[in-house]
Tab-separated table of C-alpha atoms in Angstrom:
chain	number	residue	atom	x	y	z
A	861	THR	CA	-20.206	4.653	17.909
A	862	ALA	CA	-17.417	2.099	18.014
A	863	LYS	CA	-15.213	2.140	14.957
A	864	GLN	CA	-15.225	-0.965	12.821
A	865	MET	CA	-11.750	-2.463	12.923
A	866	ALA	CA	-10.679	-5.035	10.366
A	867	LYS	CA	-8.107	-7.594	11.492
A	868	LEU	CA	-5.395	-9.245	9.470
A	869	THR	CA	-2.910	-11.976	10.359
A	870	VAL	CA	0.250	-11.927	8.243
A	871	PRO	CA	1.632	-15.441	7.697
A	872	ARG	CA	5.317	-16.159	8.192
A	873	LEU	CA	6.997	-18.169	5.434
A	874	ARG	CA	10.503	-19.292	4.712
A	875	VAL	CA	11.724	-17.892	1.419
A	876	GLY	CA	14.543	-19.953	-0.043
A	877	GLU	CA	15.406	-17.832	-3.058
A	878	SER	CA	16.459	-14.196	-3.241
A	879	VAL	CA	14.014	-11.346	-2.654
A	880	HIS	CA	14.201	-10.359	-6.340
A	881	SER	CA	13.206	-13.842	-7.468
A	882	VAL	CA	10.231	-13.826	-5.096
A	883	LEU	CA	9.057	-10.549	-6.630
A	884	SER	CA	9.365	-11.887	-10.170
A	885	ASP	CA	7.648	-15.210	-9.387
A	886	ALA	CA	3.911	-15.186	-10.112
A	887	ASN	CA	3.495	-18.308	-7.966
A	888	ALA	CA	5.224	-16.938	-4.850
A	889	PHE	CA	1.950	-15.440	-3.604
A	890	ALA	CA	-0.398	-18.095	-5.020
A	891	ASN	CA	-1.176	-19.831	-1.705
A	892	ILE	CA	-1.450	-16.636	0.356
A	893	PRO	CA	-5.021	-15.591	1.323
A	894	GLU	CA	-6.497	-12.782	-0.751
A	895	ASN	CA	-7.809	-9.611	0.900
A	896	HIS	CA	-10.057	-7.108	-0.864
A	897	LEU	CA	-10.201	-3.330	-0.906
A	898	ASP	CA	-13.991	-3.252	-0.677
A	899	CYS	CA	-14.689	-0.003	1.157
A	900	LEU	CA	-15.988	2.680	-1.196
A	901	ASN	CA	-16.063	5.358	1.489
A	902	TRP	CA	-17.256	8.326	-0.585
A	903	ALA	CA	-19.564	6.527	-2.981
A	904	GLU	CA	-21.875	9.451	-3.739
A	905	GLU	CA	-19.130	11.685	-5.035
A	906	TYR	CA	-16.757	8.938	-6.237
A	907	PRO	CA	-18.853	5.910	-7.252
A	908	TYR	CA	-16.240	4.158	-9.397
A	909	LYS	CA	-14.915	0.966	-7.799
A	910	PRO	CA	-12.050	-0.863	-9.520
A	911	GLU	CA	-11.349	-4.464	-8.508
A	912	VAL	CA	-8.424	-4.459	-6.079
A	913	SER	CA	-7.041	-7.194	-3.858
A	914	PHE	CA	-3.818	-7.739	-1.976
A	915	ARG	CA	-1.839	-10.633	-0.526
A	916	ILE	CA	0.704	-10.273	2.249
A	917	PHE	CA	3.281	-12.452	4.036
A	918	HIS	CA	6.702	-12.055	5.644
A	919	ASN	CA	9.964	-13.924	6.228
A	920	ASP	CA	11.061	-11.928	9.323
A	921	GLU	CA	13.331	-9.573	7.346
A	922	PHE	CA	10.939	-8.565	4.546
A	923	LEU	CA	7.225	-7.921	4.338
A	924	PHE	CA	6.037	-9.144	0.917
A	925	LEU	CA	2.988	-7.466	-0.574
A	926	GLU	CA	1.175	-8.124	-3.850
A	927	TYR	CA	-1.540	-5.847	-5.217
A	928	ASN	CA	-3.776	-7.056	-8.030
A	929	VAL	CA	-5.721	-4.317	-9.800
A	930	ARG	CA	-8.337	-4.281	-12.542
A	931	GLU	CA	-9.486	-0.820	-13.606
A	932	LYS	CA	-10.727	1.288	-16.524
A	933	CYS	CA	-7.980	3.933	-16.453
A	934	THR	CA	-4.329	3.642	-15.513
A	935	ALA	CA	-1.534	6.233	-15.604
A	936	ALA	CA	2.027	6.092	-14.288
A	937	LEU	CA	3.812	9.351	-15.074
A	938	GLU	CA	5.987	9.730	-11.980
A	939	MET	CA	9.290	7.856	-12.140
A	940	THR	CA	11.274	9.510	-9.320
A	941	ASP	CA	11.002	7.989	-5.845
A	942	GLY	CA	9.921	10.521	-3.240
A	943	ASN	CA	7.656	12.497	-5.581
A	944	ASP	CA	3.833	12.619	-5.534
A	945	VAL	CA	2.606	9.320	-6.950
A	946	TYR	CA	-1.012	9.640	-5.718
A	947	ARG	CA	-1.839	11.590	-8.882
A	948	ASP	CA	-1.164	8.411	-10.859
A	949	SER	CA	-2.948	5.103	-10.462
A	950	CYS	CA	-1.730	4.349	-6.973
A	951	VAL	CA	-1.767	1.625	-4.301
A	952	GLU	CA	-0.856	2.453	-0.717
A	953	PHE	CA	0.004	0.855	2.620
A	954	PHE	CA	-0.090	2.939	5.816
A	955	VAL	CA	1.325	1.288	8.924
A	956	GLN	CA	1.763	2.251	12.570
A	957	PRO	CA	3.769	0.284	15.149
A	958	GLU	CA	1.801	-0.403	18.329
A	959	GLY	CA	2.310	2.372	20.871
A	960	ASP	CA	3.914	4.737	18.340
A	961	GLY	CA	2.265	8.123	17.793
A	962	HIS	CA	3.574	8.179	14.204
A	963	TYR	CA	2.682	6.134	11.146
A	964	TYR	CA	4.457	5.467	7.848
A	965	ASN	CA	2.768	5.956	4.489
A	966	PHE	CA	4.024	3.844	1.584
A	967	GLU	CA	2.546	4.906	-1.789
A	968	TRP	CA	3.363	3.348	-5.168
A	969	ASN	CA	2.161	4.045	-8.681
A	970	ALA	CA	1.587	1.270	-11.217
A	971	ILE	CA	5.294	1.117	-12.181
A	972	GLY	CA	6.474	0.892	-8.580
A	973	THR	CA	7.652	4.464	-7.997
A	974	LEU	CA	7.577	4.988	-4.219
A	975	CYS	CA	6.655	7.984	-2.089
A	976	MET	CA	7.116	7.416	1.626
A	977	SER	CA	7.265	9.370	4.857
A	978	ARG	CA	6.692	9.198	8.603
A	979	ARG	CA	4.022	11.445	10.088
A	980	THR	CA	1.276	12.022	12.637
A	981	GLY	CA	-1.189	13.356	10.048
A	982	ARG	CA	-1.632	14.737	6.583
A	983	PHE	CA	0.518	17.854	6.873
A	984	ASP	CA	3.664	16.981	8.844
A	985	PRO	CA	5.715	14.513	6.786
A	986	VAL	CA	9.263	13.482	7.579
A	987	HIS	CA	10.301	12.201	4.153
A	988	ALA	CA	12.182	8.943	3.944
A	989	PRO	CA	15.845	9.328	2.950
A	990	LYS	CA	16.983	7.902	-0.373
A	991	SER	CA	18.773	5.033	1.379
A	992	VAL	CA	15.414	3.861	2.784
A	993	LEU	CA	13.524	4.326	-0.506
A	994	ASP	CA	16.201	2.332	-2.350
A	995	ASN	CA	15.785	-0.660	-0.019
A	996	VAL	CA	12.052	-1.068	-0.730
A	997	LEU	CA	11.962	-3.322	-3.801
A	998	THR	CA	9.192	-3.570	-6.402
A	999	SER	CA	8.250	-5.492	-9.528
A	1000	SER	CA	5.362	-4.443	-11.772
A	1001	THR	CA	3.722	-6.197	-14.696
A	1002	TYR	CA	3.864	-2.771	-16.386
A	1003	GLY	CA	7.652	-2.640	-16.063
A	1004	ARG	CA	9.379	0.584	-15.028
A	1005	LYS	CA	8.754	2.957	-17.946
A	1006	PRO	CA	6.294	5.819	-17.328
A	1007	PHE	CA	3.144	6.099	-19.448
A	1008	GLU	CA	0.193	8.435	-20.007
A	1009	GLU	CA	-3.302	7.356	-19.030
A	1010	ILE	CA	-4.510	4.173	-20.749
A	1011	LYS	CA	-8.229	3.591	-20.959
A	1012	GLY	CA	-9.554	0.042	-21.279
A	1013	ASP	CA	-9.810	-3.144	-19.254
A	1014	ASN	CA	-6.474	-2.730	-17.487
A	1015	ALA	CA	-5.213	-5.504	-15.219
A	1016	TRP	CA	-1.891	-5.167	-13.446
A	1017	THR	CA	0.072	-6.574	-10.525
A	1018	LEU	CA	2.594	-4.861	-8.282
A	1019	ARG	CA	4.788	-6.916	-5.940
A	1020	ILE	CA	6.707	-5.271	-3.121
A	1021	ALA	CA	9.322	-6.225	-0.521
A	1022	ILE	CA	9.642	-3.930	2.510
A	1023	PRO	CA	12.513	-4.519	4.960
A	1024	ALA	CA	11.717	-3.958	8.641
A	1025	SER	CA	14.369	-1.214	8.588
A	1026	ALA	CA	12.125	0.840	6.251
A	1027	LEU	CA	10.268	2.034	9.359
A	1028	PHE	CA	13.262	4.309	9.628
A	1029	CYS	CA	12.590	6.129	12.910
A	1030	GLY	CA	11.483	3.100	14.890
A	1031	GLU	CA	12.864	0.197	16.847
A	1032	LEU	CA	11.481	-2.538	14.579
A	1033	LYS	CA	14.255	-5.022	13.757
A	1034	THR	CA	12.088	-7.845	12.413
A	1035	TRP	CA	8.513	-8.372	11.217
A	1036	HIS	CA	8.349	-11.543	13.336
A	1037	CYS	CA	5.509	-11.205	15.898
A	1038	ALA	CA	5.130	-7.478	15.111
A	1039	ARG	CA	1.910	-5.853	16.315
A	1040	LEU	CA	0.864	-3.031	14.042
A	1041	LYS	CA	-2.111	-1.031	12.901
A	1042	GLY	CA	-2.649	0.044	9.329
A	1043	ASN	CA	-4.749	0.329	6.221
A	1044	PHE	CA	-4.444	-0.518	2.544
A	1045	TYR	CA	-5.654	1.812	-0.182
A	1046	LYS	CA	-6.163	2.321	-3.910
A	1047	CYS	CA	-6.644	5.747	-5.454
A	1048	GLY	CA	-6.411	7.622	-8.720
A	1049	ASP	CA	-6.897	11.269	-7.857
A	1050	LEU	CA	-6.323	12.632	-11.347
A	1051	GLN	CA	-7.576	9.673	-13.393
A	1052	HIS	CA	-10.541	9.878	-15.756
A	1053	THR	CA	-12.245	7.694	-13.114
A	1054	PRO	CA	-11.096	9.116	-9.734
A	1055	HIS	CA	-11.591	6.690	-6.868
A	1056	PHE	CA	-10.660	6.103	-3.227
A	1057	LEU	CA	-10.839	2.538	-1.901
A	1058	SER	CA	-9.726	1.167	1.462
A	1059	TRP	CA	-9.425	-2.159	3.266
A	1060	ASN	CA	-10.713	-0.825	6.592
A	1061	LYS	CA	-13.703	1.502	6.471
A	1062	ILE	CA	-13.148	5.272	6.855
A	1063	ASP	CA	-15.955	7.387	8.268
A	1064	LEU	CA	-14.991	10.917	7.233
A	1065	PRO	CA	-16.929	13.443	5.115
A	1066	LYS	CA	-14.218	13.910	2.438
A	1067	PRO	CA	-11.572	11.610	0.939
A	1068	CYS	CA	-8.636	11.330	3.326
A	1069	PHE	CA	-6.329	8.362	3.905
A	1070	HIS	CA	-4.264	10.106	6.605
A	1071	CYS	CA	-6.521	8.953	9.443
A	1072	PRO	CA	-4.853	6.469	11.810
A	1073	GLU	CA	-8.015	6.407	13.914
A	1074	PHE	CA	-9.476	4.215	11.142
A	1075	PHE	CA	-6.545	1.781	10.911
A	1076	GLY	CA	-7.201	-1.941	11.312
A	1077	LYS	CA	-5.158	-4.440	13.315
A	1078	ILE	CA	-2.259	-6.216	11.608
A	1079	MET	CA	-0.672	-9.096	13.509
A	1080	PHE	CA	2.442	-10.839	12.228
A	1081	GLU	CA	3.060	-14.523	12.925
């Protein structure tokens, strides 16, 4: 059967102010179309579905991403970039340049701690150097301090700026007219309400996000 492939066009905008001010401005993303993480791929075993959407645009140099999350349980214990953040409440962006056999996995917890690597699958990561991790900027409505799991009606926003150079083994110099494949995810492996959501549908028997065969198309203006 043919795989369902979602398609996304990333608008190109001029950003007058600094990257940091874009990330701290609630209105910067207001006119950008909203996309939803609607695929509950393993509903029988993991029926919980938090409300998750994302907005995305670029200004050639930076890809700007905003995740909006509403969920019953949120934890953000990991505060060191490069460590395993998927155990926390986590949003993710996996991206593969066209014609490249490798993809990059960007994973953030609710306070913006980043884990990132380049790989061909689940078990062969080339971890991003600190210089790359440091250049991916984030701003969270939870701030930067770690916290134990909070139960309740938790709503939070994470804004991210990814320079084209973050794809650290590739030739990408600008996001302008880039042709990529990728997927967007939300998980909480060790939460009271574990869940695994995706933007493009994944047809596998067990939860796994490391599956580029189920990436959608992402075209940059």
